[in-house]
CSV table of C-alpha atoms and ligand atoms in Angstrom, one decimal:
chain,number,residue,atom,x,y,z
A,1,UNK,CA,59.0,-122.2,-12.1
A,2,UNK,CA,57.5,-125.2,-14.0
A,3,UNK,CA,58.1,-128.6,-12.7
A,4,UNK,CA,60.7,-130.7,-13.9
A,5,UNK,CA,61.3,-134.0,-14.6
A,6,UNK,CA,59.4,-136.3,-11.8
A,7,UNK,CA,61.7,-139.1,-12.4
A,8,UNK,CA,64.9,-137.0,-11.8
A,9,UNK,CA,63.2,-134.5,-8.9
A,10,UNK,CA,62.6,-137.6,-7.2
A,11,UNK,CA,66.1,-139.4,-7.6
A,12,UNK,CA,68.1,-140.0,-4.2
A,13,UNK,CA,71.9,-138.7,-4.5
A,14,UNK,CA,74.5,-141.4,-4.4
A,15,UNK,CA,74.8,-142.5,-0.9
A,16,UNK,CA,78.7,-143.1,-1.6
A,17,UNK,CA,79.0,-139.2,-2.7
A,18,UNK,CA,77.7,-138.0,0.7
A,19,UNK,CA,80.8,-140.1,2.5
A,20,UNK,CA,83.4,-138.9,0.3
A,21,UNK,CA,82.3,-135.2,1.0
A,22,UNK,CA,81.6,-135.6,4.4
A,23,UNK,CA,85.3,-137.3,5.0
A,24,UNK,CA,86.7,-134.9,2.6
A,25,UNK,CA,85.6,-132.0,4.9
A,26,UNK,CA,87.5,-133.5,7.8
A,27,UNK,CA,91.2,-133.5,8.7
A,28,UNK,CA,93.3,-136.8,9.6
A,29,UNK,CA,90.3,-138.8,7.9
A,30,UNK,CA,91.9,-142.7,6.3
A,31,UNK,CA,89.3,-142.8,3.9
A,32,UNK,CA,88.2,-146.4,2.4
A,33,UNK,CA,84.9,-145.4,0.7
A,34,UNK,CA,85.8,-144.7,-2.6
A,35,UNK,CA,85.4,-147.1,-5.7
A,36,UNK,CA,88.7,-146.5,-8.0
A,37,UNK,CA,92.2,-147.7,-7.9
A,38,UNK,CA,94.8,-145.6,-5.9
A,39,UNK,CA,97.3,-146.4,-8.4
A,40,UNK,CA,98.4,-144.0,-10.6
A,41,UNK,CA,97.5,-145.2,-14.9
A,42,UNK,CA,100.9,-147.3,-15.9
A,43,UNK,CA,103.2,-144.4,-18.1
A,44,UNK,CA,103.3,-146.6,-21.1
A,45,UNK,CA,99.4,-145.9,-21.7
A,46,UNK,CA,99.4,-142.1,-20.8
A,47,UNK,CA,102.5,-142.0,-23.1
A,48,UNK,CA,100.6,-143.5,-25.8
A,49,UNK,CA,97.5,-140.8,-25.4
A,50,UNK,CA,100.5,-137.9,-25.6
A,51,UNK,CA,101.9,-139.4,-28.7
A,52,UNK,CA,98.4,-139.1,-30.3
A,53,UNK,CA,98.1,-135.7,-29.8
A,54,UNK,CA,101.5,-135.3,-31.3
A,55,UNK,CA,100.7,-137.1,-34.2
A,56,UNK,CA,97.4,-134.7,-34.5
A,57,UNK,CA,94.3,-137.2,-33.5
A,58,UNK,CA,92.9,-134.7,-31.9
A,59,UNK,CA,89.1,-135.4,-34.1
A,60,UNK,CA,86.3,-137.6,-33.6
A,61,UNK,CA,86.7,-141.1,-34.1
A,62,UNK,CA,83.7,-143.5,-36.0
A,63,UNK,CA,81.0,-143.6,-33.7
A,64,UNK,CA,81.7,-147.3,-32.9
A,65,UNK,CA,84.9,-146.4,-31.9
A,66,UNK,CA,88.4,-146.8,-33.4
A,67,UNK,CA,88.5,-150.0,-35.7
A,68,UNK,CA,92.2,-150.7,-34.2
A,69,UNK,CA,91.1,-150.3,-30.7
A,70,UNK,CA,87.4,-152.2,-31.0
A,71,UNK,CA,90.1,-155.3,-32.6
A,72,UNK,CA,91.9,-154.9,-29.5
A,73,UNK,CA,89.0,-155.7,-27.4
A,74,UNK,CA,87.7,-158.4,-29.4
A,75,UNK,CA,91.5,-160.2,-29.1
A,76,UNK,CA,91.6,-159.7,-25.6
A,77,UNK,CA,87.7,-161.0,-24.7
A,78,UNK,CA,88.6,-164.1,-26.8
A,79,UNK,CA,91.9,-165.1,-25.6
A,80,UNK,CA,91.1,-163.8,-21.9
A,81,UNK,CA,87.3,-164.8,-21.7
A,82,UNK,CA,86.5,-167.5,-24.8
A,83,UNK,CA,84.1,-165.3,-26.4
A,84,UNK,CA,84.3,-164.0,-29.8
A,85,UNK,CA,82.5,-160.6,-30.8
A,86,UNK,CA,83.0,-158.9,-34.4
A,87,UNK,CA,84.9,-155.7,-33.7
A,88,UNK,CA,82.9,-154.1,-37.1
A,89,UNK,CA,79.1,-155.0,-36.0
A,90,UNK,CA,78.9,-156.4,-32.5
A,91,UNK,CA,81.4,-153.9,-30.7
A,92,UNK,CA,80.7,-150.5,-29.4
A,93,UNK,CA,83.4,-147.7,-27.6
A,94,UNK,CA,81.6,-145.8,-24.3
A,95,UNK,CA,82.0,-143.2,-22.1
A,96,UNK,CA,82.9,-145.7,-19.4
A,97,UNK,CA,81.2,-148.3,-18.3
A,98,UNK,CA,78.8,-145.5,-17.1
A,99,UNK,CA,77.5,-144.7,-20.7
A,100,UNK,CA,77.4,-148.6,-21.2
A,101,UNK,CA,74.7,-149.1,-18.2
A,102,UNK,CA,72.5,-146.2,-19.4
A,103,UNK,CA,72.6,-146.9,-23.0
A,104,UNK,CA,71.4,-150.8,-22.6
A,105,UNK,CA,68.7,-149.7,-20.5
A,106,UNK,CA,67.7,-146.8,-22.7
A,107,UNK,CA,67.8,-149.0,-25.9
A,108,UNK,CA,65.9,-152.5,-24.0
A,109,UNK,CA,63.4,-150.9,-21.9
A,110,UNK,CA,59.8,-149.8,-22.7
A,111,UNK,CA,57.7,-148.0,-20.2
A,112,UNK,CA,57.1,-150.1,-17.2
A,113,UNK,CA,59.1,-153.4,-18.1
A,114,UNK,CA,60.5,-154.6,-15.2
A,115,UNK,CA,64.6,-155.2,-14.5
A,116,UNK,CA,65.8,-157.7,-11.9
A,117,UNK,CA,68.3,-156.2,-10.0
A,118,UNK,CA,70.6,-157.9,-7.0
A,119,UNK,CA,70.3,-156.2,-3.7
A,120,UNK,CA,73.0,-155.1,-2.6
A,121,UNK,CA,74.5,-153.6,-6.1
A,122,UNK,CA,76.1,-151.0,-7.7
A,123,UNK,CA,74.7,-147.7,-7.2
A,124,UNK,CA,73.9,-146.6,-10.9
A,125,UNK,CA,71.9,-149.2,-11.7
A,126,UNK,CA,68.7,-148.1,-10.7
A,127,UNK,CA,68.7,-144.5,-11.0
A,128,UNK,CA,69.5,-145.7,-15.0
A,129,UNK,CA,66.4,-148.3,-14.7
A,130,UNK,CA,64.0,-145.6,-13.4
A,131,UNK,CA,64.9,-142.8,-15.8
A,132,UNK,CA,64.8,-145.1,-18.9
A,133,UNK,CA,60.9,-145.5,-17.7
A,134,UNK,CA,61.4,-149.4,-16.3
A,135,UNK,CA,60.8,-151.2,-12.9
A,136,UNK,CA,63.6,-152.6,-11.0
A,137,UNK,CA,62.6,-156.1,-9.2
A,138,UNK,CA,65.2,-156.8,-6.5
A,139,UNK,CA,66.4,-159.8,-5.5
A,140,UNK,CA,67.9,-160.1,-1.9
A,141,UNK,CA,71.3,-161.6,-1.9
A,142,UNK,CA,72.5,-163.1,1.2
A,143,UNK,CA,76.3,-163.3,3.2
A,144,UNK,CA,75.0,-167.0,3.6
A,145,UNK,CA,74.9,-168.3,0.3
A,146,UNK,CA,78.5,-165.4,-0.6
A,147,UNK,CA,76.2,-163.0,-2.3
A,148,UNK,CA,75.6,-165.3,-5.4
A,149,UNK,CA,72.4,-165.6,-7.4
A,150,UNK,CA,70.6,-168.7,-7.3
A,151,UNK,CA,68.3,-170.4,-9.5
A,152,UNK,CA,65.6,-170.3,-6.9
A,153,UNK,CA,65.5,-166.5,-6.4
A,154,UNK,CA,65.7,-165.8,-10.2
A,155,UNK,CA,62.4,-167.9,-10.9
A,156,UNK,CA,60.3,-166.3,-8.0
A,157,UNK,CA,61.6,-162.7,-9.6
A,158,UNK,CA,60.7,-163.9,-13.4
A,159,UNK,CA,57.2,-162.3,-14.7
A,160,UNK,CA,55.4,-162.2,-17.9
A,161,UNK,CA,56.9,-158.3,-17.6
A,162,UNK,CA,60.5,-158.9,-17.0
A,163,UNK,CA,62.4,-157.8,-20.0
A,164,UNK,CA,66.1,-157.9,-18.7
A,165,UNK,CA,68.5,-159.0,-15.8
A,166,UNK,CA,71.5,-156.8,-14.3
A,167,UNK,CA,74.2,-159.0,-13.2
A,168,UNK,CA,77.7,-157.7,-11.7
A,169,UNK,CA,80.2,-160.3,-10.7
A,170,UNK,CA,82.8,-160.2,-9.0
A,171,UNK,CA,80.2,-157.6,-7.5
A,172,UNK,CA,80.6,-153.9,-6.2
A,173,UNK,CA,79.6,-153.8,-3.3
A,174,UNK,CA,79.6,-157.6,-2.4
A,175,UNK,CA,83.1,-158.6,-3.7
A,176,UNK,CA,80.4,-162.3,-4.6
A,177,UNK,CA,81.6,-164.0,-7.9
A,178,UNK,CA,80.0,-166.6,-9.8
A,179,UNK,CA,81.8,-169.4,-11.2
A,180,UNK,CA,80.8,-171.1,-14.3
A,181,UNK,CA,79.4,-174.1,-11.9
A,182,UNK,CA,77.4,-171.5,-11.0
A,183,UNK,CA,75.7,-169.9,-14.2
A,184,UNK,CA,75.4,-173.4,-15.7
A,185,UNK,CA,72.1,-174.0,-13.0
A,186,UNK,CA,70.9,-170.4,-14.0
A,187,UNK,CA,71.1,-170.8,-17.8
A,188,UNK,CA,67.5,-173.4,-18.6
A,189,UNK,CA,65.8,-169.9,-16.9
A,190,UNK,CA,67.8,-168.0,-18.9
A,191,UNK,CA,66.8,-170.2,-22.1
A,192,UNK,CA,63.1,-170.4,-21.2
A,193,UNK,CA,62.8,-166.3,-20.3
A,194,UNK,CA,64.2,-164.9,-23.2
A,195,UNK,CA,65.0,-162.1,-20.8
A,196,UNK,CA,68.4,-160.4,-22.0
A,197,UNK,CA,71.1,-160.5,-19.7
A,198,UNK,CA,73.6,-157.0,-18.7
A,199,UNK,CA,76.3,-158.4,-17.7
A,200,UNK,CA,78.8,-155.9,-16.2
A,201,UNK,CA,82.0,-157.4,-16.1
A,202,UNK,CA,84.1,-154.3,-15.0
A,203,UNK,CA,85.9,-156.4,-12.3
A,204,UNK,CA,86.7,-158.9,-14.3
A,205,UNK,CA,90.4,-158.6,-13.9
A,206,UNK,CA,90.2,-157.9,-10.3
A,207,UNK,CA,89.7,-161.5,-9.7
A,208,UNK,CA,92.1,-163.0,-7.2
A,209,UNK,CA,90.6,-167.1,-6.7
A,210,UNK,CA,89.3,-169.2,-9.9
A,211,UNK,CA,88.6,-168.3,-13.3
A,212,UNK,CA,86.2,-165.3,-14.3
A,213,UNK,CA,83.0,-166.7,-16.6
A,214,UNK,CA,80.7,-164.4,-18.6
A,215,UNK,CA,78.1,-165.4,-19.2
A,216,UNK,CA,78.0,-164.7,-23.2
A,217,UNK,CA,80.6,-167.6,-23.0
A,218,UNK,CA,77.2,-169.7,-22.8
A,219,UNK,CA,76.7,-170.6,-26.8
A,220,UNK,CA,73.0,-170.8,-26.2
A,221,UNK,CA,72.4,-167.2,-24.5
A,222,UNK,CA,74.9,-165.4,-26.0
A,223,UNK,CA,72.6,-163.8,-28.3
A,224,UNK,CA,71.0,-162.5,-24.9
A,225,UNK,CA,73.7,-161.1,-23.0
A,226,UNK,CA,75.2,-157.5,-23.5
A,227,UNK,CA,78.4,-157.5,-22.0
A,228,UNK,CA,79.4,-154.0,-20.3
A,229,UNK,CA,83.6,-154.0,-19.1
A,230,UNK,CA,85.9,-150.5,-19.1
A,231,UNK,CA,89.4,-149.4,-18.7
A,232,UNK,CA,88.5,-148.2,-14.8
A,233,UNK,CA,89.9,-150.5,-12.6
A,234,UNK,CA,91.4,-153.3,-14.7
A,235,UNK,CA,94.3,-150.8,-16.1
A,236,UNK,CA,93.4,-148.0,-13.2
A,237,UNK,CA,92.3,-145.4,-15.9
A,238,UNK,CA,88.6,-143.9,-14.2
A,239,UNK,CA,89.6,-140.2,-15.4
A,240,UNK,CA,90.0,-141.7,-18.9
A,241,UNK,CA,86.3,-142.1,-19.2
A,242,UNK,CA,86.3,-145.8,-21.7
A,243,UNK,CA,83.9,-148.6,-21.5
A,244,UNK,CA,82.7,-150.8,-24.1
A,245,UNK,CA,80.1,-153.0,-24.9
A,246,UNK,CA,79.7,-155.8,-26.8
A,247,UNK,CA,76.6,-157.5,-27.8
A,248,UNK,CA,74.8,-159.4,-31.1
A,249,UNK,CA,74.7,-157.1,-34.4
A,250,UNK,CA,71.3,-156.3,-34.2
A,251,UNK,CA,70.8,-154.7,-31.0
A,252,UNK,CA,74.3,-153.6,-31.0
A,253,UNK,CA,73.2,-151.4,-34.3
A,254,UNK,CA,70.5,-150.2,-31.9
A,255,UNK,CA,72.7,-149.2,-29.3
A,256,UNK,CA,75.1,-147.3,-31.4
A,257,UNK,CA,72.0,-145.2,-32.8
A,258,UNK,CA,71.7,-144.0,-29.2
A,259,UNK,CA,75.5,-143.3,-28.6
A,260,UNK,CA,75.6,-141.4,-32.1
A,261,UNK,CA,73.5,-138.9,-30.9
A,262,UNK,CA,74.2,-138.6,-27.4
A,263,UNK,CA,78.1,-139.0,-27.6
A,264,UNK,CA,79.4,-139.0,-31.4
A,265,UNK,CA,82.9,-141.2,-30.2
A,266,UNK,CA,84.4,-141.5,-26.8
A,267,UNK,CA,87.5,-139.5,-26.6
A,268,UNK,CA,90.1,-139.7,-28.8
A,269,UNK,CA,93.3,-140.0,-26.8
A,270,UNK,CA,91.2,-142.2,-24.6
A,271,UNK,CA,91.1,-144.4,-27.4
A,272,UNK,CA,94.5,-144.6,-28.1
A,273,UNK,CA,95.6,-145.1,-24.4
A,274,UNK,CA,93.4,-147.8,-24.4
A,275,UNK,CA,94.6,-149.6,-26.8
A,276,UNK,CA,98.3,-149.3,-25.4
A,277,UNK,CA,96.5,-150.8,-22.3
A,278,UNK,CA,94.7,-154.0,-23.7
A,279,UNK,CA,98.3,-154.8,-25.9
A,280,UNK,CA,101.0,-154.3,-23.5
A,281,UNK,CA,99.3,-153.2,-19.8
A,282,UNK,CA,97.9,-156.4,-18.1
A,283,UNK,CA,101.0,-157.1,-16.6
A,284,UNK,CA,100.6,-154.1,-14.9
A,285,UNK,CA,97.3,-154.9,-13.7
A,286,UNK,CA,98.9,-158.1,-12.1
A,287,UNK,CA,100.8,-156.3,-10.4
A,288,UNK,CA,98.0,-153.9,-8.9
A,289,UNK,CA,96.2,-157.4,-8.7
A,290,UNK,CA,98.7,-158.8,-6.6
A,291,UNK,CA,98.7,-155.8,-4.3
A,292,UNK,CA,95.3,-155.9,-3.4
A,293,UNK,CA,95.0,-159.6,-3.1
A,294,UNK,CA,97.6,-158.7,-0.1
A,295,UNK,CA,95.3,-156.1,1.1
A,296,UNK,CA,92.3,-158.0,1.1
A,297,UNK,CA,93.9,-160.7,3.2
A,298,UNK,CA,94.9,-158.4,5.8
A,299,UNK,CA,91.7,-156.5,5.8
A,300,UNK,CA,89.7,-160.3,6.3
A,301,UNK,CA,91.8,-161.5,8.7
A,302,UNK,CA,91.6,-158.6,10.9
A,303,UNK,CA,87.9,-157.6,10.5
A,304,UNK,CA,86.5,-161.3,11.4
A,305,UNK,CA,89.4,-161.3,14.0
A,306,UNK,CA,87.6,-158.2,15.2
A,307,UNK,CA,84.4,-160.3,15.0
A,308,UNK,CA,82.5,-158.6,12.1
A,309,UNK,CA,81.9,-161.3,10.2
A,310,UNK,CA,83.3,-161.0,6.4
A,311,UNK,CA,83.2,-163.2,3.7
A,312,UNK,CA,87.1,-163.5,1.9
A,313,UNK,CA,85.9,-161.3,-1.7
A,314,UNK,CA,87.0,-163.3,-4.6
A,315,UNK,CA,87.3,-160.3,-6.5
A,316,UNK,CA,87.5,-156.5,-6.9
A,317,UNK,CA,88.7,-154.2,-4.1
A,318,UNK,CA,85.7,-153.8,-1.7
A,319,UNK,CA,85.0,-155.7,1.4
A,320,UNK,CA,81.2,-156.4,3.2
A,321,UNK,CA,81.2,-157.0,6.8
A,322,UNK,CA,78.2,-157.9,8.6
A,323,UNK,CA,78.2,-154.7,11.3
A,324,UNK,CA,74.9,-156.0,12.8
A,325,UNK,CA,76.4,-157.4,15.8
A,326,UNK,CA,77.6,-153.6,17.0
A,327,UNK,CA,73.4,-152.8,17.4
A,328,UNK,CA,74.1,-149.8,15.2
A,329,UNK,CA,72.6,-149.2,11.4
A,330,UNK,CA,74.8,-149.1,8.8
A,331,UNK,CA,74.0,-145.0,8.6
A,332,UNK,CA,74.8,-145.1,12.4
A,333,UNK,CA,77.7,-146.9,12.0
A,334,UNK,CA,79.8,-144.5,9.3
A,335,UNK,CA,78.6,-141.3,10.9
A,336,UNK,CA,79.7,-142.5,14.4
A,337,UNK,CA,83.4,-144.4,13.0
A,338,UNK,CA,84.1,-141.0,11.1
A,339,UNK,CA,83.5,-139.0,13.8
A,340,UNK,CA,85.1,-141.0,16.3
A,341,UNK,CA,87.5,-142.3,14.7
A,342,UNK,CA,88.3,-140.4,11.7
A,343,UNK,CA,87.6,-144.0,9.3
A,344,UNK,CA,85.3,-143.5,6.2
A,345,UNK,CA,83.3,-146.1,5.2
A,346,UNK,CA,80.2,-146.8,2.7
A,347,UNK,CA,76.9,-148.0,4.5
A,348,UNK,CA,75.4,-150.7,2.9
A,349,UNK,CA,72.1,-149.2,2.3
A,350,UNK,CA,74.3,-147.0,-0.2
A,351,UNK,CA,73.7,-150.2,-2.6
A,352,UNK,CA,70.1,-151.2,-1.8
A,353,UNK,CA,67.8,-151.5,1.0
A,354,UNK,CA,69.0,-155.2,1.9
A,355,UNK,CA,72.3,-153.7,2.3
A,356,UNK,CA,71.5,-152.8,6.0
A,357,UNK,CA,73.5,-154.4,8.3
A,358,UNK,CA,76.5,-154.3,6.2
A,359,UNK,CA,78.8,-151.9,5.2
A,360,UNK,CA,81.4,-151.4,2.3
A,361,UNK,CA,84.8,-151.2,2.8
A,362,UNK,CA,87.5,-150.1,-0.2
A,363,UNK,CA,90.8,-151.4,0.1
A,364,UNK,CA,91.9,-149.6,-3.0
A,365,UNK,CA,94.2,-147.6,-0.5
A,366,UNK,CA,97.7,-148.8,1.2
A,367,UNK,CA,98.4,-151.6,3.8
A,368,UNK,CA,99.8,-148.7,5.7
A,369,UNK,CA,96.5,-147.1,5.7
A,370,UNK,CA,94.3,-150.2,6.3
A,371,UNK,CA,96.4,-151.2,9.3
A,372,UNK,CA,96.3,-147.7,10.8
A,373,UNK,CA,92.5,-148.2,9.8
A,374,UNK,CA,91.8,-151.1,11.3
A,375,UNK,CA,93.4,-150.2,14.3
A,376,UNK,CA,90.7,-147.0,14.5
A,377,UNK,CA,87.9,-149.3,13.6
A,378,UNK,CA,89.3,-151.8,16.8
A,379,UNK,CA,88.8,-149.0,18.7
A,380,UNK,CA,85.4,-147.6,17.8
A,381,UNK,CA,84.3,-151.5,18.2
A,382,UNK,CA,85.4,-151.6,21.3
A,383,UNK,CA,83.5,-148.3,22.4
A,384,UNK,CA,80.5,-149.2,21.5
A,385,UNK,CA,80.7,-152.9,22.0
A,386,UNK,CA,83.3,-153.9,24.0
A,387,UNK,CA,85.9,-156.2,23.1
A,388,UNK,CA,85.4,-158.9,20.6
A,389,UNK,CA,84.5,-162.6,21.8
A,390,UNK,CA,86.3,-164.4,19.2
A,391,UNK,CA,89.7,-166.0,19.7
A,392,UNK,CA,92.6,-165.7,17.1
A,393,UNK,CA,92.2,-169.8,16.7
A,394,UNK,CA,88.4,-169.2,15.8
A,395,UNK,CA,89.0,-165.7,13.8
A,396,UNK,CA,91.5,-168.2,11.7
A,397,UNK,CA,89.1,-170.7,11.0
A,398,UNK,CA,86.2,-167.9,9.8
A,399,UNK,CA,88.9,-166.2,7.5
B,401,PMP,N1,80.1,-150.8,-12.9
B,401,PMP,C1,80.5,-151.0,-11.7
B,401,PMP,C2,80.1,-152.2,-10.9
B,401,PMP,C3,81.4,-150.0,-11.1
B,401,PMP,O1,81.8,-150.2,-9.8
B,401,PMP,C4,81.7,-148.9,-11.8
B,401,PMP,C5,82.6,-147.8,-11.2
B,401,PMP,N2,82.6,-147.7,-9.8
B,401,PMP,C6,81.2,-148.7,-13.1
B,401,PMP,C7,80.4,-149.7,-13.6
B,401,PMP,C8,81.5,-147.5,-13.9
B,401,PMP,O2,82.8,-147.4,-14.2
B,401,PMP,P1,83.4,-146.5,-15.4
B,401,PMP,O3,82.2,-145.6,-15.9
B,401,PMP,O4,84.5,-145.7,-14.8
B,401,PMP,O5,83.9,-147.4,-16.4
């Protein structure tokens, strides 16, 4: 048989996959290593998907999308975020954010430019680097400083080759934000570089402390950014497969080339769900907001209590506790908690090599189910390391 593909052949599966299958094959198994809400879409925007198909939308859409829903976005993104895009020129529909993350690096990248990327980060990022022909250049995030990006570490990654950035915040797996405090000392680099910036604002909504910043709401970069968000997890709508991105006219013209012939239009009734969501569904995702806010204080509390430490996640529905005190790897660590204990978890290396140490927990699952799982993960701690040192009073304080 002829070869195929070297970048492909030589692509590692998603670490997370190989969790969800293991635990899958098991019985009894709580499972907190998957990456999508547990709730169900609201009714209101399925409803509005069946009432397209009655009213016969059942064709493609304009490559860009439907003009009613890309207004929709544009509305929300200004009132929600402060930045304006044109729905007509600077706003593209996607095949989740998924299709968003491969089409900006397809469209930026020329063979061997190089992409910083955070380390730990989401796991698609640079499979999608590495088949669109670029370099990823990681940047080591650390517990210390909650997993933000400083201006240090971004000039010490910065070469003549650097042609873009890949920023996630609040961040899967980290749960690290960045305030707009935070940007402000990043964006003379940003100026200087030229580089453009992916921002993947998928979590946006999922933010339970402070105010979420993009950084397109920077006049002087805007022109820079491409911002990447989705239906997913703000309105719990992963099988609807909708993203967006929204970017300057230009590039955005470039982007939609790509889509045209890859995709033609995201789904129809997709399209019209999504626009039920962005109109009348965020006070559902309040709701689901305020849900896991309650689970990710429970989930704190009790991990530090158990002495792994864990920073308190802004945003989105993942937790990273520091497992380094148990003497295992993070590898070590799932394999032996699911087999003892029946508990799935995500090892950090999943999200980069500087992930070791850690791993990711979801709480996009029940309190009923993280109290049962924390009581397992209690046990397989004190197994293999005995009882935790740490007193309620200091376990309080850490939280
Ligand atoms: N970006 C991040 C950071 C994610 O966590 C995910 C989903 N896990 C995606 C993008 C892709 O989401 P979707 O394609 O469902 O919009």
């Amino acid at each position: 048989m002829k070869s195929i593909n070297h970048t492909i052949e030589h692509l590692k599966p998603s670490g997370i996959r190989k969790y969800f299958d293991l635990a899958n094959s098991m019985e009894g198994v709580i499972s907190l290593g998957i990456g999508e809400p547990d709730f169900n879409t609201p009714w209101h925007i399925s409803n509005a998907a069946i009432e397209s198909f009655q009213n016969g939308c059942t064709h493609y859409t304009a490559n860009r999308g439907l003009m009613e829903l890309r207004e929709a976005i544009c509305d929300y993104y200004r009132d929600r975020f402060h930045v304006s895009y044109d729905p007509a020129k600077e706003t593209l529909v996607t095949v989740g954010g998924s299709e968003a993350v491969d089409l900006c690096f397809r469209t930026l990248i020329n063979p061997g430019d190089e992409v910083i990327v955070l380390d730990p980060n989401y796991v698609a990022y640079e499979p999608s680097i590495l088949m669109a022909g670029g370099a990823p250049v990681y940047i080591q995030l650390s517990q210390d400083n909650d997993f933000k990006l400083t201006p240090e570490d971004l000039a010490n990654a910065l070469s003549e080759k650097t042609k873009a950035i890949m920023l996630n915040f609040p961040s899967n797996p980290t749960g690290g934000t960045m305030s707009r405090e935070d940007y402000e000392k990043l964006i003379p680099l940003f100026e200087e570089s030229g580089i453009y910036i992916i921002s993947d604002e998928i979590y946006a909504e999922l933010l339970f402390d402070g105010e979420f910043c993009s950084p397109a709401s920077f006049d002087s970069i805007k022109d820079q950014v491409l911002v990447i968000n989705g239906f997913s997890k703000a309105f719990a709508m992963t099988g609807w497969r909708l993203g967006y991105l929204l970017c300057n006219a230009k590039l955005s013209s470039q982007l939609t080339k790509v889509h045209q012939f890859i995709i033609m239009s995201a789904p129809t009734a997709a399209q019209y769900a999504a626009i039920e969501a962005l109109q009348n569904g965020l006070p559902d995702t309040e709701e689901m907001k305020k849900e896991y806010e309650q689970r990710r204080n429970l989930l704190c509390s009790r991990l530090n209590r158990m002495g792994l430490r864990t920073n308190v996640p802004h945003g989105t529905f993942y937790v990273f506790p520091d497992i380094s005190s148990t003497g295992l790897t993070s590898d070590q660590f799932c394999v032996q908690l699911l087999e003892k204990q029946k508990v799935a978890v995500v090892p950090g290396t999943a999200f980069g090599e500087h992930g070791e140490g850690f791993v990711r927990i979801s709480y996009a699952t029940s309190l009923e189910n993280i109290k049962e799982a924390c009581d397992r993960i209690e046990a397989f701690l004190d197994e293999v390391r005995g009882p935790a040192l740490v007193t309620t009073e200091e376990a309080v304080l850490i939280f």
